[in-house]
Coordinates of C-alpha atoms and ligand atoms in Angstrom, one line a residue:
Chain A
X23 CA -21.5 4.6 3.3
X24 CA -20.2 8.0 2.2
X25 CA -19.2 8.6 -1.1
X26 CA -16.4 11.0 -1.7
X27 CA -15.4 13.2 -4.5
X28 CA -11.8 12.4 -4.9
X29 CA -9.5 9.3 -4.4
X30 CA -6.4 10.4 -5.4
X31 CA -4.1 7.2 -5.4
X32 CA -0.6 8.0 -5.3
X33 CA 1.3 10.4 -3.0
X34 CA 3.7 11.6 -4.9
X35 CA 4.3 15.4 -6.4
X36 CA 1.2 14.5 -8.6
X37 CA -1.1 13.5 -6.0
X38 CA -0.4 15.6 -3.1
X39 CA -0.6 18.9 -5.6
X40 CA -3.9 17.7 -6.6
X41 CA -5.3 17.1 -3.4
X42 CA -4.5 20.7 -2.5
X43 CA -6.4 22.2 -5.5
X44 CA -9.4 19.5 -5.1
X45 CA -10.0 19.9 -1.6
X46 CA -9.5 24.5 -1.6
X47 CA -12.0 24.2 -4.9
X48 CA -14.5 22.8 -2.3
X49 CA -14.2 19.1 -3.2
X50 CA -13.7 16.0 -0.9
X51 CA -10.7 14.0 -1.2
X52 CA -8.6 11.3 0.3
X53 CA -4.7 10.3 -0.8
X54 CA -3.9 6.9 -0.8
X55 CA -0.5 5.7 -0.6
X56 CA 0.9 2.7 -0.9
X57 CA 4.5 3.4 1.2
X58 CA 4.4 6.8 2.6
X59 CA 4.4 9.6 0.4
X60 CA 7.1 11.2 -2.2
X61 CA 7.5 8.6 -4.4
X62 CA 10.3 8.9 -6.2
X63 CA 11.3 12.4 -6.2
X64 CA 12.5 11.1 -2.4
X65 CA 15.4 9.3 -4.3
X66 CA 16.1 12.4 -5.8
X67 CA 19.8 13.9 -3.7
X68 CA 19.4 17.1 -4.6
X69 CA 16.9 18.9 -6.5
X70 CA 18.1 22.4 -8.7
X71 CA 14.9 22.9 -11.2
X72 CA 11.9 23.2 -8.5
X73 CA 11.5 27.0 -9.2
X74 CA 12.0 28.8 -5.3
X75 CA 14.5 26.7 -4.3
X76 CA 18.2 27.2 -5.2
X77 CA 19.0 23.3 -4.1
X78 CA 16.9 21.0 -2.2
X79 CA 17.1 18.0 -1.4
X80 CA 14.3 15.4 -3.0
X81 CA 12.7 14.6 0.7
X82 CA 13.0 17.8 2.2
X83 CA 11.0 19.1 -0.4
X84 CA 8.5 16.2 -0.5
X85 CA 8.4 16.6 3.7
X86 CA 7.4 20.4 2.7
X87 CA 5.1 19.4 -0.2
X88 CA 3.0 17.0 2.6
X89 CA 2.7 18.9 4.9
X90 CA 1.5 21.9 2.8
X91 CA -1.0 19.0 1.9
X92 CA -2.2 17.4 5.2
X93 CA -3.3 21.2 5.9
X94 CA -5.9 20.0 4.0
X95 CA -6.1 16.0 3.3
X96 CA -6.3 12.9 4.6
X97 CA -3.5 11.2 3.7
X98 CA -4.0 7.4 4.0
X99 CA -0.2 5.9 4.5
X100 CA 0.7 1.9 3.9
X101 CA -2.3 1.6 2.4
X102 CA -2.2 0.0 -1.1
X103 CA -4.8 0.2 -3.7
X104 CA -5.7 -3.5 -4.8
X105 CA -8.2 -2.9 -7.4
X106 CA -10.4 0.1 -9.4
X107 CA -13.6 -1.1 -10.5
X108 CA -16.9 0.7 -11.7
X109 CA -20.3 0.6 -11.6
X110 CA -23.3 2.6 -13.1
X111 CA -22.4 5.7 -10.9
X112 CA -19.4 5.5 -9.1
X113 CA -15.5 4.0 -8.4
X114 CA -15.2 1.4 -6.0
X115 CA -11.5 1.7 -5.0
X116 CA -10.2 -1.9 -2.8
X117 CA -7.1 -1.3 -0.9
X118 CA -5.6 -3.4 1.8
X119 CA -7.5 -2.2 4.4
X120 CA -11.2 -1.4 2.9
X121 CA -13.2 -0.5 0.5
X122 CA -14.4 2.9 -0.7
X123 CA -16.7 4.6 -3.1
X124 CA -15.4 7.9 -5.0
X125 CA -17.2 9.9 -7.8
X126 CA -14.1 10.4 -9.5
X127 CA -10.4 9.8 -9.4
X128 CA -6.8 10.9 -9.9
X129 CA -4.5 8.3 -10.6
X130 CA -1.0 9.2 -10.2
X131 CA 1.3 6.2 -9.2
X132 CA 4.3 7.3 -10.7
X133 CA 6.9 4.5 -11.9
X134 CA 8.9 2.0 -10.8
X135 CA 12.7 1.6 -11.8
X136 CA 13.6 -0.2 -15.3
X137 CA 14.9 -3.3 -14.7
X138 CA 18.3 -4.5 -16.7
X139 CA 17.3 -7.7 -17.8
X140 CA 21.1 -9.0 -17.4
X141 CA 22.2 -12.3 -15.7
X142 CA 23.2 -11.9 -12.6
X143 CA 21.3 -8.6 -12.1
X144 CA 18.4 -10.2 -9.7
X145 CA 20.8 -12.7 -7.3
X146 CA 22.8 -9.6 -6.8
X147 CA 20.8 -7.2 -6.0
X148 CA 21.5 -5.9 -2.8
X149 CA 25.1 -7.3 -2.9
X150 CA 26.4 -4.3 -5.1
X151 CA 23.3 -3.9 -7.6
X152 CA 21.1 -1.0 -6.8
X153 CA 18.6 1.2 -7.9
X154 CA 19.0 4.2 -5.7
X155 CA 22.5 5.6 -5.8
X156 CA 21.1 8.3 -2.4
X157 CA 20.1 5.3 -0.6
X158 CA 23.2 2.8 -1.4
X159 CA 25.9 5.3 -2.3
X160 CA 27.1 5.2 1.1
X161 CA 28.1 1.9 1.4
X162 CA 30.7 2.5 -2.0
X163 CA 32.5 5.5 -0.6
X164 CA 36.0 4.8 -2.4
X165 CA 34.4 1.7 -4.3
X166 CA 34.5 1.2 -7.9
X167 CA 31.3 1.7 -9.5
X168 CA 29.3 1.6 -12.7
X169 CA 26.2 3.4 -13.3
X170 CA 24.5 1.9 -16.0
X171 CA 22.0 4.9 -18.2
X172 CA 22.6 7.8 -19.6
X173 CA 19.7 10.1 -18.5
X174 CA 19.4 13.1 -16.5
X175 CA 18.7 10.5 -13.1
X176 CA 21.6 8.2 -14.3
X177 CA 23.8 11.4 -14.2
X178 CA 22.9 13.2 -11.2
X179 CA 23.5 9.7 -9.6
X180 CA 27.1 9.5 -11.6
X181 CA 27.9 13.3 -9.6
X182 CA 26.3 12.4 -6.0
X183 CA 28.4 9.1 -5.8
X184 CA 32.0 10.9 -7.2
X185 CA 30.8 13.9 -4.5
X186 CA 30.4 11.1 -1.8
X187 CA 34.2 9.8 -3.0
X188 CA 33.3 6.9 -4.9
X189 CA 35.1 6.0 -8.1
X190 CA 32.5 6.3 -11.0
X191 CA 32.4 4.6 -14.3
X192 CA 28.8 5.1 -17.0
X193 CA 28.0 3.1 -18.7
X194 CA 25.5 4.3 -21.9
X195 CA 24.5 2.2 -25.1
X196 CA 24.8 5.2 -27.1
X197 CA 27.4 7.4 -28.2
X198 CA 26.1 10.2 -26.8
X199 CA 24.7 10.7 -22.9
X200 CA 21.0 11.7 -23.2
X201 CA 21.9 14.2 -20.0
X202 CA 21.3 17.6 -20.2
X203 CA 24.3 19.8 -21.0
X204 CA 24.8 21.9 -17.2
X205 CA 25.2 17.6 -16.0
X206 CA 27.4 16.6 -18.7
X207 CA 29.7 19.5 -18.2
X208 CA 29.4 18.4 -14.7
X209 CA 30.6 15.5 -15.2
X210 CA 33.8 16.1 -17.6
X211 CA 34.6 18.8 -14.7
X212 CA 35.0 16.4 -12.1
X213 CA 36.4 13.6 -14.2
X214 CA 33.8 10.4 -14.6
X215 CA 34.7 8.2 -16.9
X216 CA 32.2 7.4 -19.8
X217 CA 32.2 4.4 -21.4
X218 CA 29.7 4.8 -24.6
X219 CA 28.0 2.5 -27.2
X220 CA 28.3 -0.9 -24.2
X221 CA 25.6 -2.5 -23.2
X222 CA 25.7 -4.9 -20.2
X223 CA 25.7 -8.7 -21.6
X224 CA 26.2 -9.6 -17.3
X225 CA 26.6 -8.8 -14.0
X226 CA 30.1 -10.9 -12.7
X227 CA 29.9 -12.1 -8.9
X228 CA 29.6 -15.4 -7.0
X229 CA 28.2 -13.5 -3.7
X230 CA 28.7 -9.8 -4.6
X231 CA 29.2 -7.8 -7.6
X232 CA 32.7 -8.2 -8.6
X233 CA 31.8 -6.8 -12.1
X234 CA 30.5 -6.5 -15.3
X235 CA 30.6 -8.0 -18.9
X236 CA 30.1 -5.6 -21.4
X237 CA 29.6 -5.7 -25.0
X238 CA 30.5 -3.0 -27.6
X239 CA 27.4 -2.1 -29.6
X240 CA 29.8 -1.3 -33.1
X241 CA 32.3 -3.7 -32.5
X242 CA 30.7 -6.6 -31.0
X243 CA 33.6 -6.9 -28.6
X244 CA 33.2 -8.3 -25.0
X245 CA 35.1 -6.8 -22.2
X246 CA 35.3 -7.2 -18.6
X247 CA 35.5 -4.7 -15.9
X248 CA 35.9 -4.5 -12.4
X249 CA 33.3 -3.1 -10.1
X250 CA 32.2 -3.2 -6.6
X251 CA 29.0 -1.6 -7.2
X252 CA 26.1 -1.5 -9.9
X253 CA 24.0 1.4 -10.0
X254 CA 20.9 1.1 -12.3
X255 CA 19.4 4.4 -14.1
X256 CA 18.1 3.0 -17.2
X257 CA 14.3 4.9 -17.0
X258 CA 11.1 3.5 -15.4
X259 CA 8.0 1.6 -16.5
X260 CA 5.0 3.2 -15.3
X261 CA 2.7 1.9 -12.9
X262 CA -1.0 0.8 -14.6
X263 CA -1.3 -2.5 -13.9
X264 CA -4.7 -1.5 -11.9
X265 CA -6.5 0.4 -15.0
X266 CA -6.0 -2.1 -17.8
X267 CA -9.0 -3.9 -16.8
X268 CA -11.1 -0.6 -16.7
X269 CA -10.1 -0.2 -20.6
X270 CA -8.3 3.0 -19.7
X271 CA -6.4 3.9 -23.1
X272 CA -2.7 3.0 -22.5
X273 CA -0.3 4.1 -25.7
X274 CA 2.7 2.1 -26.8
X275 CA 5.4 3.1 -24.2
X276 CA 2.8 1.9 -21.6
X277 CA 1.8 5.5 -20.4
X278 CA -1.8 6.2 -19.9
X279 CA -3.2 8.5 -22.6
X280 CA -4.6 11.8 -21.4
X281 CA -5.7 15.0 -23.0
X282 CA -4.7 18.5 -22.2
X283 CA -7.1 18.4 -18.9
X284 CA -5.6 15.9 -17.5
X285 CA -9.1 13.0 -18.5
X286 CA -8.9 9.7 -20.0
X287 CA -11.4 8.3 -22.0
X288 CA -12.7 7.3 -18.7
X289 CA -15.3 10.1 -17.4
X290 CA -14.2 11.2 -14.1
X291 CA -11.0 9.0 -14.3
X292 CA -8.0 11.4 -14.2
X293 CA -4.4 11.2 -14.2
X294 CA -1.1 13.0 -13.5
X295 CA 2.7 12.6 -12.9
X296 CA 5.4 10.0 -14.2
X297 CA 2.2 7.5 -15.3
X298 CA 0.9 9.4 -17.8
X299 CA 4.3 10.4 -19.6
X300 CA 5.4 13.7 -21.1
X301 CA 8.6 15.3 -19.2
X302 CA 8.2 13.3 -16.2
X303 CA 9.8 15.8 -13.5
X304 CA 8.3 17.0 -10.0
X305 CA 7.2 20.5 -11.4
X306 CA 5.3 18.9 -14.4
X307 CA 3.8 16.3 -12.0
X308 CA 2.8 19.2 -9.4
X309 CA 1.3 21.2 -12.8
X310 CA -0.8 18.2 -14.1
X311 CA -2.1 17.2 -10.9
X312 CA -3.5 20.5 -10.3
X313 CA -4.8 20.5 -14.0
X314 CA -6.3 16.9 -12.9
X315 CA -8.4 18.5 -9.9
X316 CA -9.6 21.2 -11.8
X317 CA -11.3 18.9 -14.1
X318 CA -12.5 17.0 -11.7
X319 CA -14.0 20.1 -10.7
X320 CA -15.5 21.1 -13.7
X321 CA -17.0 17.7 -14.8
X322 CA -18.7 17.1 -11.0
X323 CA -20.5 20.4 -11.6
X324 CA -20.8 20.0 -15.4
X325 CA -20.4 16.4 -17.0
X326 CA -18.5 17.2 -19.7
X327 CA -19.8 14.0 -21.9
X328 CA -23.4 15.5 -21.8
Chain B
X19 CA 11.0 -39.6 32.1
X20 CA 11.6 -38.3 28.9
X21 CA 7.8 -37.8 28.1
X22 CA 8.0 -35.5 31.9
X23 CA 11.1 -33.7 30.6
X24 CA 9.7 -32.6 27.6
X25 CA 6.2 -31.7 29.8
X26 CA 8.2 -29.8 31.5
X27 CA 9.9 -28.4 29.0
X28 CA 6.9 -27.3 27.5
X29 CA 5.6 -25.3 30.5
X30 CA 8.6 -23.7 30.9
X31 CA 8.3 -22.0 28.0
X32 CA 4.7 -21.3 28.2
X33 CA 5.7 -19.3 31.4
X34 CA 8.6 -17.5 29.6
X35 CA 6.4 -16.7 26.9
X36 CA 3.7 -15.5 29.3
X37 CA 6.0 -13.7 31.2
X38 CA 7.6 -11.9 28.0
X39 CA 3.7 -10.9 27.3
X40 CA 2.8 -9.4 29.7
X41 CA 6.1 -7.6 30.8
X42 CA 9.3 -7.3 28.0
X43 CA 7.8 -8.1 24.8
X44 CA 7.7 -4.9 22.8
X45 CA 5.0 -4.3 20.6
X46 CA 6.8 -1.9 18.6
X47 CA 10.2 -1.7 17.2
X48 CA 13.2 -1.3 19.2
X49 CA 16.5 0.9 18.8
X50 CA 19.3 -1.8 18.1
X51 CA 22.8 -0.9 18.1
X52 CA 26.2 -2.2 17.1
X53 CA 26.7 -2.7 20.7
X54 CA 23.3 -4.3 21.8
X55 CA 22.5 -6.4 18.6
X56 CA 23.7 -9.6 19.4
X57 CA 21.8 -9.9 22.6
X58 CA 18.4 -8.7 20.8
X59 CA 18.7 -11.5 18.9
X60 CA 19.7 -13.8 21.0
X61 CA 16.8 -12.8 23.7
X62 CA 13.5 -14.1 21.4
X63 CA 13.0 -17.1 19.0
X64 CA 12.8 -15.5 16.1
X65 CA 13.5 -11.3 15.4
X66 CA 13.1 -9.1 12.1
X67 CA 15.8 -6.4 12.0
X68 CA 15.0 -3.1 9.8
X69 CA 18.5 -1.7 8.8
X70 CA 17.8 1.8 7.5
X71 CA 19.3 5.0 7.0
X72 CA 17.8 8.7 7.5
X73 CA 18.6 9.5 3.9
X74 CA 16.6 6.4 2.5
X75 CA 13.6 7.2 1.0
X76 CA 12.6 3.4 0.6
X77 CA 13.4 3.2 4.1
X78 CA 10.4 5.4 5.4
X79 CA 8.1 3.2 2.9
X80 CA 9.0 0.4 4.7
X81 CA 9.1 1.7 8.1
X82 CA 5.3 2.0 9.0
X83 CA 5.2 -1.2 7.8
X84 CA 7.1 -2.7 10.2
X85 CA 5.6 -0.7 13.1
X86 CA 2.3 -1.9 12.1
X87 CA 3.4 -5.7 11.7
X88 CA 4.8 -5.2 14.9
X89 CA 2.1 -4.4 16.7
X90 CA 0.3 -7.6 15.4
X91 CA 2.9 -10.4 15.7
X92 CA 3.7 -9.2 19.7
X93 CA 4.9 -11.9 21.1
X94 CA 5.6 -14.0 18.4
X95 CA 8.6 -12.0 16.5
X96 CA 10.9 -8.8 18.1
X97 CA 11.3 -6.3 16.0
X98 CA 14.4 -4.2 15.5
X99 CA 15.4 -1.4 13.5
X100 CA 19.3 -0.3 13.0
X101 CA 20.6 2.9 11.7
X102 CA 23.3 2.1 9.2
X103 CA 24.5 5.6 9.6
X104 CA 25.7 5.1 13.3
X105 CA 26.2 1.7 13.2
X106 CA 28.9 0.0 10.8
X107 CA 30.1 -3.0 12.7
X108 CA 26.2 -5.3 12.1
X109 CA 26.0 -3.1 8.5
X110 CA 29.6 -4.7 7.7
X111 CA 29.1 -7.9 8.7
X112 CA 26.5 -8.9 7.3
X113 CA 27.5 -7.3 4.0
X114 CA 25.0 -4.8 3.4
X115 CA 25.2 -2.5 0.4
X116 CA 21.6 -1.9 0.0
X117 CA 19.0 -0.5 2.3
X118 CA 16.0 -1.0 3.4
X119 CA 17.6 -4.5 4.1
X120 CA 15.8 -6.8 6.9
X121 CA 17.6 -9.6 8.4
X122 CA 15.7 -12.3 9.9
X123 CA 16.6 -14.4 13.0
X124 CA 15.9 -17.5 14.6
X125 CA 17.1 -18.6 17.8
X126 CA 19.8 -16.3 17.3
X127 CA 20.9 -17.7 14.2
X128 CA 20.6 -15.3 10.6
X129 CA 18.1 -17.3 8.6
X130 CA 16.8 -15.0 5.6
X131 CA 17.7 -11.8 4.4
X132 CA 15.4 -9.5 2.2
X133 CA 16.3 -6.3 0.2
X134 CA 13.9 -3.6 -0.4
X135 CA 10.7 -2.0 0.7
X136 CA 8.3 -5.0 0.0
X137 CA 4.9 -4.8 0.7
X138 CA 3.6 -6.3 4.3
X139 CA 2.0 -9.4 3.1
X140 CA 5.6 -11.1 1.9
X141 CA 7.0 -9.9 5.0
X142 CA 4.6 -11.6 7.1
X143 CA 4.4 -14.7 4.8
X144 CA 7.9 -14.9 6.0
X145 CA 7.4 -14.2 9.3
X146 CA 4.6 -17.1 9.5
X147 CA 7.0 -19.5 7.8
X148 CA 9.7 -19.1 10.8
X149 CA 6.9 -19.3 12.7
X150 CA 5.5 -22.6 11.8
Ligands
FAD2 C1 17.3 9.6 -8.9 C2 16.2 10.5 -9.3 C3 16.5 11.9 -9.5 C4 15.5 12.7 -9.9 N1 15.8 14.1 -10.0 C5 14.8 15.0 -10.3 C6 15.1 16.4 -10.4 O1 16.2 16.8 -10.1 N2 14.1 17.2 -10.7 C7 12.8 16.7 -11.0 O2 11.9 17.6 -11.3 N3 12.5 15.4 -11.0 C8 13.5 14.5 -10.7 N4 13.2 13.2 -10.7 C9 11.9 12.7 -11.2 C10 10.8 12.9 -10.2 O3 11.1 12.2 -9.0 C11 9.5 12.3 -10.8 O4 9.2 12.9 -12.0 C12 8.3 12.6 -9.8 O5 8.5 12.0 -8.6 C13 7.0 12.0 -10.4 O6 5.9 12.3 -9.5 P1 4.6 11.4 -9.5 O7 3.8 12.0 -8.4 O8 4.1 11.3 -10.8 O9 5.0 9.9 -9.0 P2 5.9 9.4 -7.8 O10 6.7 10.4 -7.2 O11 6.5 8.2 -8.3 O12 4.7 9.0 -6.7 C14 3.8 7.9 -7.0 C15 3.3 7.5 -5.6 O13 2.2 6.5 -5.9 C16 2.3 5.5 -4.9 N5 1.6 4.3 -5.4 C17 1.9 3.6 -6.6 N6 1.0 2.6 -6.7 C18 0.2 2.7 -5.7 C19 -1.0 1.9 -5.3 N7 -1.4 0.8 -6.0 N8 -1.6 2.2 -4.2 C20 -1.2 3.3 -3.5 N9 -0.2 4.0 -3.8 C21 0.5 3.8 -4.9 C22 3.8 5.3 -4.7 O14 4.0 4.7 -3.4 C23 4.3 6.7 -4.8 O15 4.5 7.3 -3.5 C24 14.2 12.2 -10.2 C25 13.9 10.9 -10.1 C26 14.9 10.0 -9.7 C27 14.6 8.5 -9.5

């Protein structure tokens, strides 16, 4: 069977930048992706901080960013990685379809969406809770919503639903929006309400969302609002689940621990992107996944633990 | 007599299923519009409809998914695929809010929805459980 360089798992930002700098450095690499490429940055309406492009939006650029990539890799779509395992020499990757044997690899599964933890939150969903304001927004045009977070994601989704005509409530735990300023000014400009220091005791509905239940931080008081619509933005949890058994260092906000070239304490185990923490935005995922090849690079020619 | 009806029965459906094999049965997913969506799922026992949106990044996760279950449960389960854009009547009545959302039929009759791009071995789990 051959054995290939490079399985990069994960066909996001991360992954498809990395495959472009393994494969022109002269290495041999597959993708594997469990959907079909972009990850999250897809969700993303519009993008205004991926240097060269004024505004675009998050799967036009990921459209450009794969096929910049498929110039040079094999992208392997719907096809999930089940398990990593090792033996003396190499990776023996399982997905759903096969298995394969890499000298190294670039893990870069991104995250998936925080969930609430509130009553009411799972029966709902898709009956006016959701986690992906481009996706859903459309169905709330001049709906009542809330968007629960206080992030930079939570707050570009606050704008793209009031742009799309939707009335729009957040609702943040603290007393301040964790946004950067150029959204908060945003959003002052075009009038969303705020609703600070609340935190959501439940989501109200028999067989949609008719609300939510919210509970004052300082005061302890309970209040009721009315909502047609959920939206959820309250960060992500990162996806390892498949290197804990390798013994892959993992710190205490459940990102992997890398160094400045991209390596774990796993020789020839790399990662990149949202999973291993940091700023977690496409242009830092594009810069560590090229960082992530490059040591590939150098350790295939030069084991770096010799 | 009874015991001949239901003989009978039995190859008639054989036939029709034989029939829908080798001619109508689609092995990939079909177009299904507002206008044409409740004869689709009238026409087969049981259907799987994919109600997506161009904008939906979930949506193209899910998608090859359902082309490539398709192609294996031919002539067991029709698949369909609606584009909430430029269809709001089957959207609407079925209250969607949320998309990918699959709606599954049998005999013409809604019997389990699912929200999200889930991977393909709970759809077909699903699929096997009308099925059986
Ligand atoms: C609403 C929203 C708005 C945003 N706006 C911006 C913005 O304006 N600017 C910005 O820079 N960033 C933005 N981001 C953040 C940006 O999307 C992420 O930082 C970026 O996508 C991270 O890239 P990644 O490659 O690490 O992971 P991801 O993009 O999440 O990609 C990971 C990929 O791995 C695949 N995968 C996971 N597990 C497996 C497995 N077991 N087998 C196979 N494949 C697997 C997934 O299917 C996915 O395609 C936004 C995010 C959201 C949600």
């Amino acid at each position: 069977m051959d054995i290939l360089d490079i399985a990069i798992i994960g066909g996001g930002p991360a992954g498809l930048t990395a495959s472009i700098y393994a494969i022109r450095s002269g290495l041999k690499a597959v993708i594997f992706d469990k959907g079909i490429y972009g990850g999250q940055a897809n969700q993303a309406p519009w993008i205004e901080n991926y240097p060269g492009f004024d505004e675009i939006s998050g799967m036009d650029l990921m459209d450009k960013m794969r096929a910049q990539a498929m110039k040079y890799v094999e992208i392997k779509d719907s096809e999930n990685v089940e398990s990593i395992t090792k033996d003396d020499r190499n990776f023996i990757v399982k997905t759903s379809k096969e298995e394969y044997h890499f000298r190294s690899v670039i893990y870069a599964t991104g995250s998936v969406h925080r969930r609430l933890g509130a009553p009411g939150e799972g029966r709902l969903l898709g009956k006016g809770v959701s986690y992906c304001a481009t996706c859903d927004g459309f169905f709330f045009k001049d709906k009542k919503v809330a968007i629960i977070g206080g992030g930079n994601n939570a707050a570009t989704e606050a704008i793209y639903l009031k742009k799309l005509g939707t009335d729009v409530t957040i609702v943040h735990r603290r007393d301040e929006l964790r946004a950067e300023d150029s959204h908060k000014d945003t959003i002052v400009e075009m009038g969303i309400n705020v609703v600070y220091d609340s935190v959501v005791e439940e989501i109200l509905g028999e067989n949609m969302v008719e609300g939510i239940r919210l509970k004052n931080v300082k005061t302890g008081d309970i209040s009721d609002l009315n909502f047609n619509g959920v939206f959820i933005s309250i960060g992500d949890i990162p996806q390892t689940e498949l290197v804990k058994d390798m013994g892959v260092d993992i710190d205490d906000s459940g990102y992997i621990v890398v160094d400045k070239a991209q390596r774990t304490n796993i020789p020839h185990f790399y990662t990149a992107g949202d999973v291993s923490g940091g700023f977690r935005q496409i242009i830092t995922a594009c810069s560590e996944g090229a960082i992530a090849a490059n040591s590939a690079h150098e350790d295939l020619a030069k084991p770096y633990w010799t | 007599m009874m015991k001949m009806d239901n003989e009978l029965e039995r190859i008639r459906k054989k036939k029709l299923e034989e029939l829908m094999m080798s001619t109508e049965w689609p092995d990939k997913p079909q177009e299904v519009k507002d206008e044409n969506f409740d004869d689709f799922v009238k026409k087969y026992n049981v259907v799987l409809i994919d109600c997506w949106a161009p904008w939906c990044g979930p949506c193209r996760m899910l998608g090859p998914t359902i082309d490539e279950i398709a192609g294996e449960y031919k002539g067991k389960v029709a698949f369909g695929k609606l584009n909430t854009d430029e269809n709001r009547d089957i959207p609407m009545r079925h209250s969607i809010m949320s998309i990918p959302t699959m709606l599954f039929f049998v005999d013409g009759k809604l019997v389990d929805t699912a929200v999200g791009a889930l991977p393909k071995n709970t759809i077909t789990e699903k699929l096997d459980s009308l099925l059986n």
